[in-house]
């Protein structure tokens, strides 16, 4: 492998990594508060569509991303109300959200399908930096959201593990009855976590259309939401480990087409399984080491109703 | 004594099973006649799509044909959209149309092959045609087109403008209908520049614009300066334009997606197949080909959109000439000798590939960088 190949490969990784990272941080926030959000694929679909519609309407890329983020949040509203306010079962509510998001985006985005728009360009670092061998393109020839995602990961980790609000949030996900007894408002914390989390998932979806493809078609999220769900487990519910996990998944994703263009016989289907294989591997490894339930919130996926305490 | 609900249910099930049995028994009695299909009345046509009709690619090319048929025949042709590629859902949609009096059903995807065959057997007085369908019967005809003929010409255009001597082509899944396009493109490119390096990448998806854009950028990184897109999303054109590279489209004229670098597009004109089919149906002379209809460039069903001035005039003349030879039948892109990537002869000298060889094409030709996976 030549240096040029490695430089180009490394340069392509952040583009693959950013939507996965944003989506998984969003999921981690929801799940740390005990809310299992299986609707991610639907949220991303709605956001990708809205981002494209906004960009086609002439909005600046940054505003189109914001519009997509807002749309992702809007799509999530029924889910958030159902599971946080009415404490509906999270798994069916999440799966319903997938159907709603995919269906609504397909129907509403019809007029926007297959139209090109400008999209978000790279941050203008000087040639001296972007031209560096190996790391130049990876570190400096990227769009602003790539850097934003890393900052978000750092912030999320700080809030979760270094602040009182984060402690309370994790307490709600771990043992809502105890948190409730000690005066923490369970629903309020879940609500806040879901709003921020779903907004981040929306940003991830909008990134796919506004930055990734600069065009929108139905079904373009193409399972990336499910990969983010696996990534959360792989990262053991830690935003910082999610950076590493997203980088690993994205490296494989970016490598496949590059090997294909060289004519290497890549086992595409095996590599596509990689996120899931690695996730199972991590689970098995931690189980074997005796580190059970490393970061998994104790009350994940179960509704908390005070009378049941 | 009134029977309990369970036994009532059982009796109803037995009745249904008996009815099914009768149907099964009567099936062989209906001899497979070679006679032309007699429609129950004036043709009333309806289209069924697996997704939205105006999808910017495959469906839209068929839908354009629907509009042209409407204009030509002065009829209204309704569409049913987003019918899943699954027999039960498809048959429900077909039943509804037949009950409303439609007697010519146009399916639009390979995924309808099984369901539409079942519907055709259940409705012998109704005519069925299915684009890229793999099933045929007395009243059902699948149809596709020899798209490789135009892809060969597109390859000539690509090689003539490449400065790096390297061009790329994106395909969906490595199946016969895609492989023949990729191979014909490579052979056409080699006809203009024998040293040309053709990179072929299969995305293993029909719909993933994010991946298609990424694959395009990977090809551009490898030095390709012409990108041919055998898929329908516009993201390869966006990536190519951004890098100042040239591009070639498929299914529809894609020039709007690449105003600077668009060379030409391989376009479908399905109305050129549907109009004669419908005329035959109206006259009562339609006899489905038991192997499906397989029209060609000579029938006008596939063509090149106007070739850009970026392509040198002498190459444009050569493309013209080659197109005439293909239409006249004196030349085919798959006239031997054709070598596979590993050098073995797959089509011997002096022979031309037959239709079975086309549908089963499972090799890439010599000079293509890429693998079938």
PDB file of C-alpha atoms in Angstrom, chain B residues 46-328:
ATOM      1  CA  UNK B  46     -52.447   0.305 -15.556  1.00  0.00           C
ATOM      2  CA  UNK B  47     -48.865   0.539 -14.258  1.00  0.00           C
ATOM      3  CA  UNK B  48     -47.650  -0.803 -10.907  1.00  0.00           C
ATOM      4  CA  UNK B  49     -44.451   0.533  -9.338  1.00  0.00           C
ATOM      5  CA  UNK B  50     -42.468  -0.785  -6.379  1.00  0.00           C
ATOM      6  CA  UNK B  51     -41.573   2.747  -5.257  1.00  0.00           C
ATOM      7  CA  UNK B  52     -42.486   6.239  -6.322  1.00  0.00           C
ATOM      8  CA  UNK B  53     -42.933   6.599 -10.084  1.00  0.00           C
ATOM      9  CA  UNK B  54     -40.831   9.747 -10.402  1.00  0.00           C
ATOM     10  CA  UNK B  55     -37.747   8.238  -8.783  1.00  0.00           C
ATOM     11  CA  UNK B  56     -35.191   9.911 -11.013  1.00  0.00           C
ATOM     12  CA  UNK B  57     -34.121   6.608 -12.550  1.00  0.00           C
ATOM     13  CA  UNK B  58     -35.564   3.232 -13.454  1.00  0.00           C
ATOM     14  CA  UNK B  59     -39.209   3.940 -12.593  1.00  0.00           C
ATOM     15  CA  UNK B  60     -39.098   7.406 -14.090  1.00  0.00           C
ATOM     16  CA  UNK B  61     -37.903   6.034 -17.432  1.00  0.00           C
ATOM     17  CA  UNK B  62     -40.891   3.664 -17.428  1.00  0.00           C
ATOM     18  CA  UNK B  63     -43.212   6.430 -16.302  1.00  0.00           C
ATOM     19  CA  UNK B  64     -42.037   8.660 -19.147  1.00  0.00           C
ATOM     20  CA  UNK B  65     -42.988   5.820 -21.471  1.00  0.00           C
ATOM     21  CA  UNK B  66     -46.406   5.662 -19.784  1.00  0.00           C
ATOM     22  CA  UNK B  67     -46.929   9.373 -20.486  1.00  0.00           C
ATOM     23  CA  UNK B  68     -45.871   8.956 -24.106  1.00  0.00           C
ATOM     24  CA  UNK B  69     -48.230   6.000 -24.534  1.00  0.00           C
ATOM     25  CA  UNK B  70     -51.020   8.090 -22.997  1.00  0.00           C
ATOM     26  CA  UNK B  71     -50.361  10.887 -25.482  1.00  0.00           C
ATOM     27  CA  UNK B  72     -50.020   8.511 -28.412  1.00  0.00           C
ATOM     28  CA  UNK B  73     -53.166   6.481 -27.737  1.00  0.00           C
ATOM     29  CA  UNK B  74     -55.188   9.278 -26.174  1.00  0.00           C
ATOM     30  CA  UNK B  75     -55.960   7.227 -23.064  1.00  0.00           C
ATOM     31  CA  UNK B  76     -55.427   7.723 -19.345  1.00  0.00           C
ATOM     32  CA  UNK B  77     -53.129   5.178 -17.726  1.00  0.00           C
ATOM     33  CA  UNK B  78     -53.326   5.189 -13.934  1.00  0.00           C
ATOM     34  CA  UNK B  79     -50.445   4.103 -11.724  1.00  0.00           C
ATOM     35  CA  UNK B  80     -50.229   2.297  -8.409  1.00  0.00           C
ATOM     36  CA  UNK B  81     -47.049   3.207  -6.521  1.00  0.00           C
ATOM     37  CA  UNK B  82     -45.048   1.662  -3.693  1.00  0.00           C
ATOM     38  CA  UNK B  83     -46.422  -1.853  -4.066  1.00  0.00           C
ATOM     39  CA  UNK B  84     -43.894  -4.093  -2.256  1.00  0.00           C
ATOM     40  CA  UNK B  85     -41.965  -6.695  -4.238  1.00  0.00           C
ATOM     41  CA  UNK B  86     -43.844  -9.515  -2.612  1.00  0.00           C
ATOM     42  CA  UNK B  87     -46.467 -11.778  -4.196  1.00  0.00           C
ATOM     43  CA  UNK B  88     -49.366 -11.191  -1.764  1.00  0.00           C
ATOM     44  CA  UNK B  89     -49.167  -7.408  -1.867  1.00  0.00           C
ATOM     45  CA  UNK B  90     -48.741  -7.373  -5.628  1.00  0.00           C
ATOM     46  CA  UNK B  91     -51.682  -9.724  -6.226  1.00  0.00           C
ATOM     47  CA  UNK B  92     -53.926  -7.574  -4.040  1.00  0.00           C
ATOM     48  CA  UNK B  93     -53.070  -4.535  -6.127  1.00  0.00           C
ATOM     49  CA  UNK B  94     -53.622  -6.483  -9.355  1.00  0.00           C
ATOM     50  CA  UNK B  95     -56.964  -7.895  -8.164  1.00  0.00           C
ATOM     51  CA  UNK B  96     -58.159  -4.408  -7.357  1.00  0.00           C
ATOM     52  CA  UNK B  97     -57.201  -3.158 -10.812  1.00  0.00           C
ATOM     53  CA  UNK B  98     -58.837  -6.103 -12.568  1.00  0.00           C
ATOM     54  CA  UNK B  99     -62.036  -5.637 -10.586  1.00  0.00           C
ATOM     55  CA  UNK B 100     -62.054  -2.037 -11.742  1.00  0.00           C
ATOM     56  CA  UNK B 101     -61.908  -3.200 -15.334  1.00  0.00           C
ATOM     57  CA  UNK B 102     -58.217  -2.995 -16.240  1.00  0.00           C
ATOM     58  CA  UNK B 103     -57.062  -5.759 -18.554  1.00  0.00           C
ATOM     59  CA  UNK B 104     -53.452  -4.797 -19.344  1.00  0.00           C
ATOM     60  CA  UNK B 105     -51.215  -4.755 -16.279  1.00  0.00           C
ATOM     61  CA  UNK B 106     -47.686  -3.378 -16.572  1.00  0.00           C
ATOM     62  CA  UNK B 107     -45.307  -4.471 -13.807  1.00  0.00           C
ATOM     63  CA  UNK B 108     -42.037  -2.639 -13.464  1.00  0.00           C
ATOM     64  CA  UNK B 109     -39.543  -4.742 -11.543  1.00  0.00           C
ATOM     65  CA  UNK B 110     -37.766  -8.067 -11.416  1.00  0.00           C
ATOM     66  CA  UNK B 111     -39.126  -8.451  -7.878  1.00  0.00           C
ATOM     67  CA  UNK B 112     -42.648  -8.858  -9.293  1.00  0.00           C
ATOM     68  CA  UNK B 113     -41.669 -11.938 -11.340  1.00  0.00           C
ATOM     69  CA  UNK B 114     -43.276 -14.549  -9.074  1.00  0.00           C
ATOM     70  CA  UNK B 115     -46.390 -12.639  -8.001  1.00  0.00           C
ATOM     71  CA  UNK B 116     -47.244 -11.497 -11.497  1.00  0.00           C
ATOM     72  CA  UNK B 117     -46.935 -15.065 -12.815  1.00  0.00           C
ATOM     73  CA  UNK B 118     -49.443 -16.251 -10.199  1.00  0.00           C
ATOM     74  CA  UNK B 119     -51.769 -13.379 -11.090  1.00  0.00           C
ATOM     75  CA  UNK B 120     -51.409 -14.163 -14.801  1.00  0.00           C
ATOM     76  CA  UNK B 121     -52.363 -17.794 -14.222  1.00  0.00           C
ATOM     77  CA  UNK B 122     -55.402 -16.757 -12.190  1.00  0.00           C
ATOM     78  CA  UNK B 123     -56.559 -14.176 -14.755  1.00  0.00           C
ATOM     79  CA  UNK B 124     -56.224 -15.727 -18.229  1.00  0.00           C
ATOM     80  CA  UNK B 125     -58.223 -12.952 -19.929  1.00  0.00           C
ATOM     81  CA  UNK B 126     -55.843 -10.240 -18.741  1.00  0.00           C
ATOM     82  CA  UNK B 127     -52.521  -9.353 -20.389  1.00  0.00           C
ATOM     83  CA  UNK B 128     -49.449  -8.858 -18.197  1.00  0.00           C
ATOM     84  CA  UNK B 129     -46.080  -7.402 -19.109  1.00  0.00           C
ATOM     85  CA  UNK B 130     -43.264  -6.895 -16.600  1.00  0.00           C
ATOM     86  CA  UNK B 131     -40.155  -4.784 -17.081  1.00  0.00           C
ATOM     87  CA  UNK B 132     -37.045  -6.830 -16.210  1.00  0.00           C
ATOM     88  CA  UNK B 133     -39.401  -9.657 -15.244  1.00  0.00           C
ATOM     89  CA  UNK B 134     -38.022 -13.180 -15.291  1.00  0.00           C
ATOM     90  CA  UNK B 135     -41.312 -15.043 -15.736  1.00  0.00           C
ATOM     91  CA  UNK B 136     -43.435 -15.610 -18.837  1.00  0.00           C
ATOM     92  CA  UNK B 137     -46.638 -17.468 -19.674  1.00  0.00           C
ATOM     93  CA  UNK B 138     -49.535 -17.465 -22.148  1.00  0.00           C
ATOM     94  CA  UNK B 139     -50.563 -13.999 -21.021  1.00  0.00           C
ATOM     95  CA  UNK B 140     -47.403 -12.681 -19.363  1.00  0.00           C
ATOM     96  CA  UNK B 141     -44.266 -11.368 -20.988  1.00  0.00           C
ATOM     97  CA  UNK B 142     -41.212 -10.067 -19.188  1.00  0.00           C
ATOM     98  CA  UNK B 143     -39.185  -7.513 -21.106  1.00  0.00           C
ATOM     99  CA  UNK B 144     -35.744  -6.011 -20.923  1.00  0.00           C
ATOM    100  CA  UNK B 145     -33.475  -4.426 -23.487  1.00  0.00           C
ATOM    101  CA  UNK B 146     -30.009  -5.027 -24.903  1.00  0.00           C
ATOM    102  CA  UNK B 147     -28.625  -2.114 -22.914  1.00  0.00           C
ATOM    103  CA  UNK B 148     -25.052  -3.310 -23.493  1.00  0.00           C
ATOM    104  CA  UNK B 149     -25.252  -2.100 -27.094  1.00  0.00           C
ATOM    105  CA  UNK B 150     -25.483   1.518 -25.968  1.00  0.00           C
ATOM    106  CA  UNK B 151     -23.030   1.012 -23.099  1.00  0.00           C
ATOM    107  CA  UNK B 152     -20.405  -0.021 -25.645  1.00  0.00           C
ATOM    108  CA  UNK B 153     -20.841   3.360 -27.345  1.00  0.00           C
ATOM    109  CA  UNK B 154     -20.696   5.123 -23.974  1.00  0.00           C
ATOM    110  CA  UNK B 155     -17.361   3.381 -23.333  1.00  0.00           C
ATOM    111  CA  UNK B 156     -16.008   4.805 -26.578  1.00  0.00           C
ATOM    112  CA  UNK B 157     -17.013   8.298 -25.490  1.00  0.00           C
ATOM    113  CA  UNK B 158     -15.419   7.804 -22.054  1.00  0.00           C
ATOM    114  CA  UNK B 159     -12.048   6.594 -23.337  1.00  0.00           C
ATOM    115  CA  UNK B 160     -11.830   9.378 -25.895  1.00  0.00           C
ATOM    116  CA  UNK B 161     -11.820  12.127 -23.264  1.00  0.00           C
ATOM    117  CA  UNK B 162      -9.806  10.428 -20.502  1.00  0.00           C
ATOM    118  CA  UNK B 163      -6.453  12.112 -19.983  1.00  0.00           C
ATOM    119  CA  UNK B 164      -5.283   9.757 -17.235  1.00  0.00           C
ATOM    120  CA  UNK B 165      -6.130   6.644 -19.237  1.00  0.00           C
ATOM    121  CA  UNK B 166      -8.322   5.470 -16.410  1.00  0.00           C
ATOM    122  CA  UNK B 167     -12.122   5.479 -16.208  1.00  0.00           C
ATOM    123  CA  UNK B 168     -14.501   4.150 -13.565  1.00  0.00           C
ATOM    124  CA  UNK B 169     -17.933   2.543 -13.660  1.00  0.00           C
ATOM    125  CA  UNK B 170     -20.285   1.974 -10.719  1.00  0.00           C
ATOM    126  CA  UNK B 171     -22.699  -0.946 -10.746  1.00  0.00           C
ATOM    127  CA  UNK B 172     -25.283  -2.258  -8.303  1.00  0.00           C
ATOM    128  CA  UNK B 173     -25.216  -6.023  -7.895  1.00  0.00           C
ATOM    129  CA  UNK B 174     -22.992  -8.317  -9.996  1.00  0.00           C
ATOM    130  CA  UNK B 175     -25.838  -9.898 -11.974  1.00  0.00           C
ATOM    131  CA  UNK B 176     -25.972 -10.557 -15.718  1.00  0.00           C
ATOM    132  CA  UNK B 177     -27.827  -7.376 -16.649  1.00  0.00           C
ATOM    133  CA  UNK B 178     -25.236  -5.232 -14.847  1.00  0.00           C
ATOM    134  CA  UNK B 179     -22.198  -7.282 -15.870  1.00  0.00           C
ATOM    135  CA  UNK B 180     -23.045  -6.949 -19.553  1.00  0.00           C
ATOM    136  CA  UNK B 181     -23.219  -3.163 -19.204  1.00  0.00           C
ATOM    137  CA  UNK B 182     -19.881  -3.030 -17.374  1.00  0.00           C
ATOM    138  CA  UNK B 183     -18.186  -5.337 -19.875  1.00  0.00           C
ATOM    139  CA  UNK B 184     -19.607  -3.579 -22.916  1.00  0.00           C
ATOM    140  CA  UNK B 185     -18.491  -0.239 -21.470  1.00  0.00           C
ATOM    141  CA  UNK B 186     -14.966  -1.618 -21.009  1.00  0.00           C
ATOM    142  CA  UNK B 187     -14.881  -3.144 -24.504  1.00  0.00           C
ATOM    143  CA  UNK B 188     -16.085   0.118 -26.051  1.00  0.00           C
ATOM    144  CA  UNK B 189     -13.426   2.035 -24.136  1.00  0.00           C
ATOM    145  CA  UNK B 190     -10.766  -0.436 -25.324  1.00  0.00           C
ATOM    146  CA  UNK B 191     -11.940   0.022 -28.913  1.00  0.00           C
ATOM    147  CA  UNK B 192     -10.857   3.657 -28.672  1.00  0.00           C
ATOM    148  CA  UNK B 193      -7.848   3.206 -26.396  1.00  0.00           C
ATOM    149  CA  UNK B 194      -6.597  -0.395 -26.058  1.00  0.00           C
ATOM    150  CA  UNK B 195      -4.516   0.598 -23.012  1.00  0.00           C
ATOM    151  CA  UNK B 196      -7.433   2.101 -21.083  1.00  0.00           C
ATOM    152  CA  UNK B 197      -7.778   1.021 -17.458  1.00  0.00           C
ATOM    153  CA  UNK B 198     -11.418   0.471 -16.467  1.00  0.00           C
ATOM    154  CA  UNK B 199     -12.189   0.366 -12.731  1.00  0.00           C
ATOM    155  CA  UNK B 200     -15.478  -1.356 -11.942  1.00  0.00           C
ATOM    156  CA  UNK B 201     -17.002  -1.232  -8.461  1.00  0.00           C
ATOM    157  CA  UNK B 202     -20.236  -2.902  -7.391  1.00  0.00           C
ATOM    158  CA  UNK B 203     -21.913  -1.181  -4.452  1.00  0.00           C
ATOM    159  CA  UNK B 204     -24.060  -4.212  -3.615  1.00  0.00           C
ATOM    160  CA  UNK B 205     -27.101  -1.990  -3.395  1.00  0.00           C
ATOM    161  CA  UNK B 206     -29.456  -0.306  -5.873  1.00  0.00           C
ATOM    162  CA  UNK B 207     -29.992   2.654  -3.531  1.00  0.00           C
ATOM    163  CA  UNK B 208     -27.222   4.086  -1.410  1.00  0.00           C
ATOM    164  CA  UNK B 209     -26.280   7.578  -2.613  1.00  0.00           C
ATOM    165  CA  UNK B 210     -23.892   8.085   0.312  1.00  0.00           C
ATOM    166  CA  UNK B 211     -21.901   4.985  -0.625  1.00  0.00           C
ATOM    167  CA  UNK B 212     -22.102   5.802  -4.340  1.00  0.00           C
ATOM    168  CA  UNK B 213     -20.590   9.222  -3.663  1.00  0.00           C
ATOM    169  CA  UNK B 214     -17.848   7.636  -1.564  1.00  0.00           C
ATOM    170  CA  UNK B 215     -17.063   5.040  -4.220  1.00  0.00           C
ATOM    171  CA  UNK B 216     -16.870   7.798  -6.820  1.00  0.00           C
ATOM    172  CA  UNK B 217     -14.422   9.764  -4.671  1.00  0.00           C
ATOM    173  CA  UNK B 218     -12.329   6.610  -4.209  1.00  0.00           C
ATOM    174  CA  UNK B 219     -12.209   6.162  -7.999  1.00  0.00           C
ATOM    175  CA  UNK B 220     -11.229   9.802  -8.474  1.00  0.00           C
ATOM    176  CA  UNK B 221      -8.483   9.346  -5.861  1.00  0.00           C
ATOM    177  CA  UNK B 222      -7.213   6.429  -7.941  1.00  0.00           C
ATOM    178  CA  UNK B 223      -6.872   8.720 -10.941  1.00  0.00           C
ATOM    179  CA  UNK B 224     -10.069   7.994 -12.855  1.00  0.00           C
ATOM    180  CA  UNK B 225     -11.247  11.086 -14.724  1.00  0.00           C
ATOM    181  CA  UNK B 226     -14.454   9.722 -16.255  1.00  0.00           C
ATOM    182  CA  UNK B 227     -17.144   8.214 -14.021  1.00  0.00           C
ATOM    183  CA  UNK B 228     -19.889   6.110 -15.564  1.00  0.00           C
ATOM    184  CA  UNK B 229     -22.875   5.539 -13.302  1.00  0.00           C
ATOM    185  CA  UNK B 230     -24.857   2.371 -13.907  1.00  0.00           C
ATOM    186  CA  UNK B 231     -27.046   3.276 -10.891  1.00  0.00           C
ATOM    187  CA  UNK B 232     -29.643   6.009 -10.680  1.00  0.00           C
ATOM    188  CA  UNK B 233     -28.703   8.365  -7.858  1.00  0.00           C
ATOM    189  CA  UNK B 234     -27.136  11.694  -8.663  1.00  0.00           C
ATOM    190  CA  UNK B 235     -24.389  11.636  -6.036  1.00  0.00           C
ATOM    191  CA  UNK B 236     -21.718  10.165  -8.367  1.00  0.00           C
ATOM    192  CA  UNK B 237     -22.342  13.080 -10.740  1.00  0.00           C
ATOM    193  CA  UNK B 238     -22.051  15.575  -7.891  1.00  0.00           C
ATOM    194  CA  UNK B 239     -18.726  14.082  -6.771  1.00  0.00           C
ATOM    195  CA  UNK B 240     -17.417  13.929 -10.340  1.00  0.00           C
ATOM    196  CA  UNK B 241     -18.395  17.519 -11.100  1.00  0.00           C
ATOM    197  CA  UNK B 242     -16.724  18.683  -7.911  1.00  0.00           C
ATOM    198  CA  UNK B 243     -13.459  17.084  -8.988  1.00  0.00           C
ATOM    199  CA  UNK B 244     -13.760  18.421 -12.543  1.00  0.00           C
ATOM    200  CA  UNK B 245     -14.196  14.904 -13.915  1.00  0.00           C
ATOM    201  CA  UNK B 246     -16.457  13.768 -16.750  1.00  0.00           C
ATOM    202  CA  UNK B 247     -19.466  11.535 -16.260  1.00  0.00           C
ATOM    203  CA  UNK B 248     -21.858   9.201 -18.058  1.00  0.00           C
ATOM    204  CA  UNK B 249     -25.430   8.540 -16.939  1.00  0.00           C
ATOM    205  CA  UNK B 250     -27.955   5.749 -17.241  1.00  0.00           C
ATOM    206  CA  UNK B 251     -31.708   5.270 -17.588  1.00  0.00           C
ATOM    207  CA  UNK B 252     -32.520   8.966 -18.054  1.00  0.00           C
ATOM    208  CA  UNK B 253     -30.592  11.865 -19.554  1.00  0.00           C
ATOM    209  CA  UNK B 254     -28.517  12.872 -16.523  1.00  0.00           C
ATOM    210  CA  UNK B 255     -27.040  16.049 -18.019  1.00  0.00           C
ATOM    211  CA  UNK B 256     -28.883  18.241 -15.478  1.00  0.00           C
ATOM    212  CA  UNK B 257     -26.870  16.602 -12.671  1.00  0.00           C
ATOM    213  CA  UNK B 258     -23.528  17.275 -14.326  1.00  0.00           C
ATOM    214  CA  UNK B 259     -23.829  20.445 -16.411  1.00  0.00           C
ATOM    215  CA  UNK B 260     -20.059  20.653 -17.032  1.00  0.00           C
ATOM    216  CA  UNK B 261     -18.816  17.099 -17.370  1.00  0.00           C
ATOM    217  CA  UNK B 262     -21.749  15.103 -18.728  1.00  0.00           C
ATOM    218  CA  UNK B 263     -20.659  13.194 -21.849  1.00  0.00           C
ATOM    219  CA  UNK B 264     -23.784  11.207 -22.645  1.00  0.00           C
ATOM    220  CA  UNK B 265     -26.343   8.933 -20.982  1.00  0.00           C
ATOM    221  CA  UNK B 266     -27.582   5.483 -21.900  1.00  0.00           C
ATOM    222  CA  UNK B 267     -31.347   6.053 -21.928  1.00  0.00           C
ATOM    223  CA  UNK B 268     -34.373   3.761 -22.073  1.00  0.00           C
ATOM    224  CA  UNK B 269     -37.282   4.531 -24.405  1.00  0.00           C
ATOM    225  CA  UNK B 270     -39.696   1.891 -23.147  1.00  0.00           C
ATOM    226  CA  UNK B 271     -42.573   3.407 -25.139  1.00  0.00           C
ATOM    227  CA  UNK B 272     -40.837   2.031 -28.251  1.00  0.00           C
ATOM    228  CA  UNK B 273     -41.499  -1.445 -26.878  1.00  0.00           C
ATOM    229  CA  UNK B 274     -44.847  -0.805 -25.197  1.00  0.00           C
ATOM    230  CA  UNK B 275     -46.571   0.851 -28.158  1.00  0.00           C
ATOM    231  CA  UNK B 276     -46.122  -2.109 -30.552  1.00  0.00           C
ATOM    232  CA  UNK B 277     -47.054  -4.497 -27.728  1.00  0.00           C
ATOM    233  CA  UNK B 278     -50.262  -2.592 -27.036  1.00  0.00           C
ATOM    234  CA  UNK B 279     -51.071  -2.360 -30.741  1.00  0.00           C
ATOM    235  CA  UNK B 280     -50.717  -6.150 -31.027  1.00  0.00           C
ATOM    236  CA  UNK B 281     -52.921  -6.583 -27.982  1.00  0.00           C
ATOM    237  CA  UNK B 282     -55.584  -4.388 -29.504  1.00  0.00           C
ATOM    238  CA  UNK B 283     -55.480  -6.355 -32.766  1.00  0.00           C
ATOM    239  CA  UNK B 284     -55.610  -9.654 -30.900  1.00  0.00           C
ATOM    240  CA  UNK B 285     -52.266 -10.724 -32.361  1.00  0.00           C
ATOM    241  CA  UNK B 286     -50.116 -10.488 -29.200  1.00  0.00           C
ATOM    242  CA  UNK B 287     -48.240 -13.698 -28.448  1.00  0.00           C
ATOM    243  CA  UNK B 288     -45.858 -13.450 -25.519  1.00  0.00           C
ATOM    244  CA  UNK B 289     -42.363 -14.703 -26.203  1.00  0.00           C
ATOM    245  CA  UNK B 290     -41.872 -17.709 -23.892  1.00  0.00           C
ATOM    246  CA  UNK B 291     -38.380 -16.362 -23.094  1.00  0.00           C
ATOM    247  CA  UNK B 292     -39.476 -12.759 -22.633  1.00  0.00           C
ATOM    248  CA  UNK B 293     -39.149  -9.826 -25.006  1.00  0.00           C
ATOM    249  CA  UNK B 294     -35.579  -8.637 -25.559  1.00  0.00           C
ATOM    250  CA  UNK B 295     -35.636  -5.618 -27.903  1.00  0.00           C
ATOM    251  CA  UNK B 296     -32.478  -3.773 -28.895  1.00  0.00           C
ATOM    252  CA  UNK B 297     -31.065  -0.465 -30.023  1.00  0.00           C
ATOM    253  CA  UNK B 298     -32.422  -1.182 -33.511  1.00  0.00           C
ATOM    254  CA  UNK B 299     -35.920  -1.097 -31.988  1.00  0.00           C
ATOM    255  CA  UNK B 300     -35.137   2.258 -30.388  1.00  0.00           C
ATOM    256  CA  UNK B 301     -35.775   0.967 -26.878  1.00  0.00           C
ATOM    257  CA  UNK B 302     -32.253   1.873 -25.733  1.00  0.00           C
ATOM    258  CA  UNK B 303     -30.233   4.789 -27.087  1.00  0.00           C
ATOM    259  CA  UNK B 304     -27.513   7.290 -26.292  1.00  0.00           C
ATOM    260  CA  UNK B 305     -28.572  10.790 -25.335  1.00  0.00           C
ATOM    261  CA  UNK B 306     -26.899  13.482 -27.488  1.00  0.00           C
ATOM    262  CA  UNK B 307     -23.122  13.105 -27.107  1.00  0.00           C
ATOM    263  CA  UNK B 308     -21.370  16.164 -25.679  1.00  0.00           C
ATOM    264  CA  UNK B 309     -19.001  18.325 -27.708  1.00  0.00           C
ATOM    265  CA  UNK B 310     -16.328  17.347 -25.167  1.00  0.00           C
ATOM    266  CA  UNK B 311     -16.035  14.122 -27.154  1.00  0.00           C
ATOM    267  CA  UNK B 312     -13.808  14.674 -30.230  1.00  0.00           C
ATOM    268  CA  UNK B 313     -15.705  14.935 -33.521  1.00  0.00           C
ATOM    269  CA  UNK B 314     -13.989  11.901 -35.053  1.00  0.00           C
ATOM    270  CA  UNK B 315     -14.984   9.751 -32.060  1.00  0.00           C
ATOM    271  CA  UNK B 316     -18.539  11.032 -32.315  1.00  0.00           C
ATOM    272  CA  UNK B 317     -18.519   9.957 -35.954  1.00  0.00           C
ATOM    273  CA  UNK B 318     -17.099   6.563 -34.940  1.00  0.00           C
ATOM    274  CA  UNK B 319     -19.853   6.168 -32.331  1.00  0.00           C
ATOM    275  CA  UNK B 320     -22.437   6.968 -34.988  1.00  0.00           C
ATOM    276  CA  UNK B 321     -20.877   4.409 -37.352  1.00  0.00           C
ATOM    277  CA  UNK B 322     -20.679   1.716 -34.680  1.00  0.00           C
ATOM    278  CA  UNK B 323     -24.288   2.359 -33.678  1.00  0.00           C
ATOM    279  CA  UNK B 324     -25.346   1.795 -37.272  1.00  0.00           C
ATOM    280  CA  UNK B 325     -23.367  -1.453 -37.427  1.00  0.00           C
ATOM    281  CA  UNK B 326     -24.980  -2.666 -34.188  1.00  0.00           C
ATOM    282  CA  UNK B 327     -28.447  -1.758 -35.441  1.00  0.00           C
ATOM    283  CA  UNK B 328     -27.761  -3.507 -38.748  1.00  0.00           C
TER     284      UNK B 328
END
